[in-house]
């Protein structure tokens, strides 16, 4: 499978890569090892020693270098071998492993798996709603046995919540929503607005509206390649302006592990000014969201993947419905970006 390379992927939550420890994760079919230097800087290397190809993640973190568990070669954060304990200690010129640019930003560790010279931190999409200085971020992680673009489709086409989540996120009014798709450069926006809707009970608490009040609810999604999305969810009593409502920004971040498996990070941020109450609300809401994501979305996506097998999405000639517009637009953008990289031989 061809992946977009010159882009930022999520590699981990910031807290997943702990001090004094090695952390291994497979991304885009490649196994990497992550670690923090004594300064706190996160580093990422190919998880394969240049000597006999032993996994470096099975080794030892010695201050700012990783010691291979097999023969003791040591590699720094740039992937250069800094110590050979054998013979006269001479370090072979080829004794290096690939190092990847990483940035820790918005409570996330981002990785660039393409041309190192093109790694530009300003290309990371805006997820300032997870700035740990301003927000308490309740975090969750799921592992899906499904292709990452199927995951994007799921968030960009929220018409499914009426049927897949009838008692948790959806209602009978979802199918009558007003929808719109816009594209800004390579960014795709999906807009969805219901009118006079009765929502599931827990959503009234989240939006600060009395239970069973008819509402106008919006679920707008911003998609940035390859699969980083920010969902803006809010509601107001029917007929009132959006400005009177409570809107929550909900990040959904996907990175392919392999062609048929995906890493999924999602969160519920609350302003730090809310103190302990904000933390409690964030944890309560992200736990509530984890139920439909785990018990309803995940089984469906994995069943989709099994039904598709190894066939390409487009080769199956999918029937398209109006709600597919945003997901199809995002697929076209992603396909175009990958094709452009192929043209230059990346």
Coordinates of C-alpha atoms in Angstrom, one line a residue, residues 126 156 179-192 219-224 230-232 242 247 325-327 329-330 333:
X126 CA -4.0 23.3 14.4
X156 CA -16.6 12.4 8.0
X179 CA -25.1 19.0 5.1
X180 CA -22.4 20.8 3.3
X181 CA -18.8 20.1 2.1
X182 CA -16.1 22.7 1.6
X183 CA -12.5 22.4 0.7
X184 CA -9.7 24.9 1.7
X185 CA -6.5 23.9 -0.1
X186 CA -6.0 20.3 1.0
X187 CA -8.3 20.7 4.0
X188 CA -11.8 19.2 3.8
X189 CA -14.7 20.4 5.9
X190 CA -17.9 18.4 6.5
X191 CA -20.8 20.4 8.0
X192 CA -23.9 18.7 9.5
X219 CA -21.3 18.2 14.1
X220 CA -18.7 19.8 11.9
X221 CA -15.5 18.0 11.0
X222 CA -12.2 19.3 9.7
X223 CA -10.0 16.8 7.9
X224 CA -6.3 17.2 7.2
X230 CA -11.2 17.8 14.6
X231 CA -14.9 17.4 15.2
X232 CA -16.8 20.5 16.5
X242 CA -25.0 29.0 17.8
X247 CA -19.2 23.8 21.5
X325 CA -19.5 13.6 -0.1
X326 CA -17.0 14.7 2.5
X327 CA -15.4 11.3 2.9
X329 CA -13.6 14.4 -1.2
X330 CA -11.0 13.5 1.4
X333 CA -7.4 14.7 -1.9

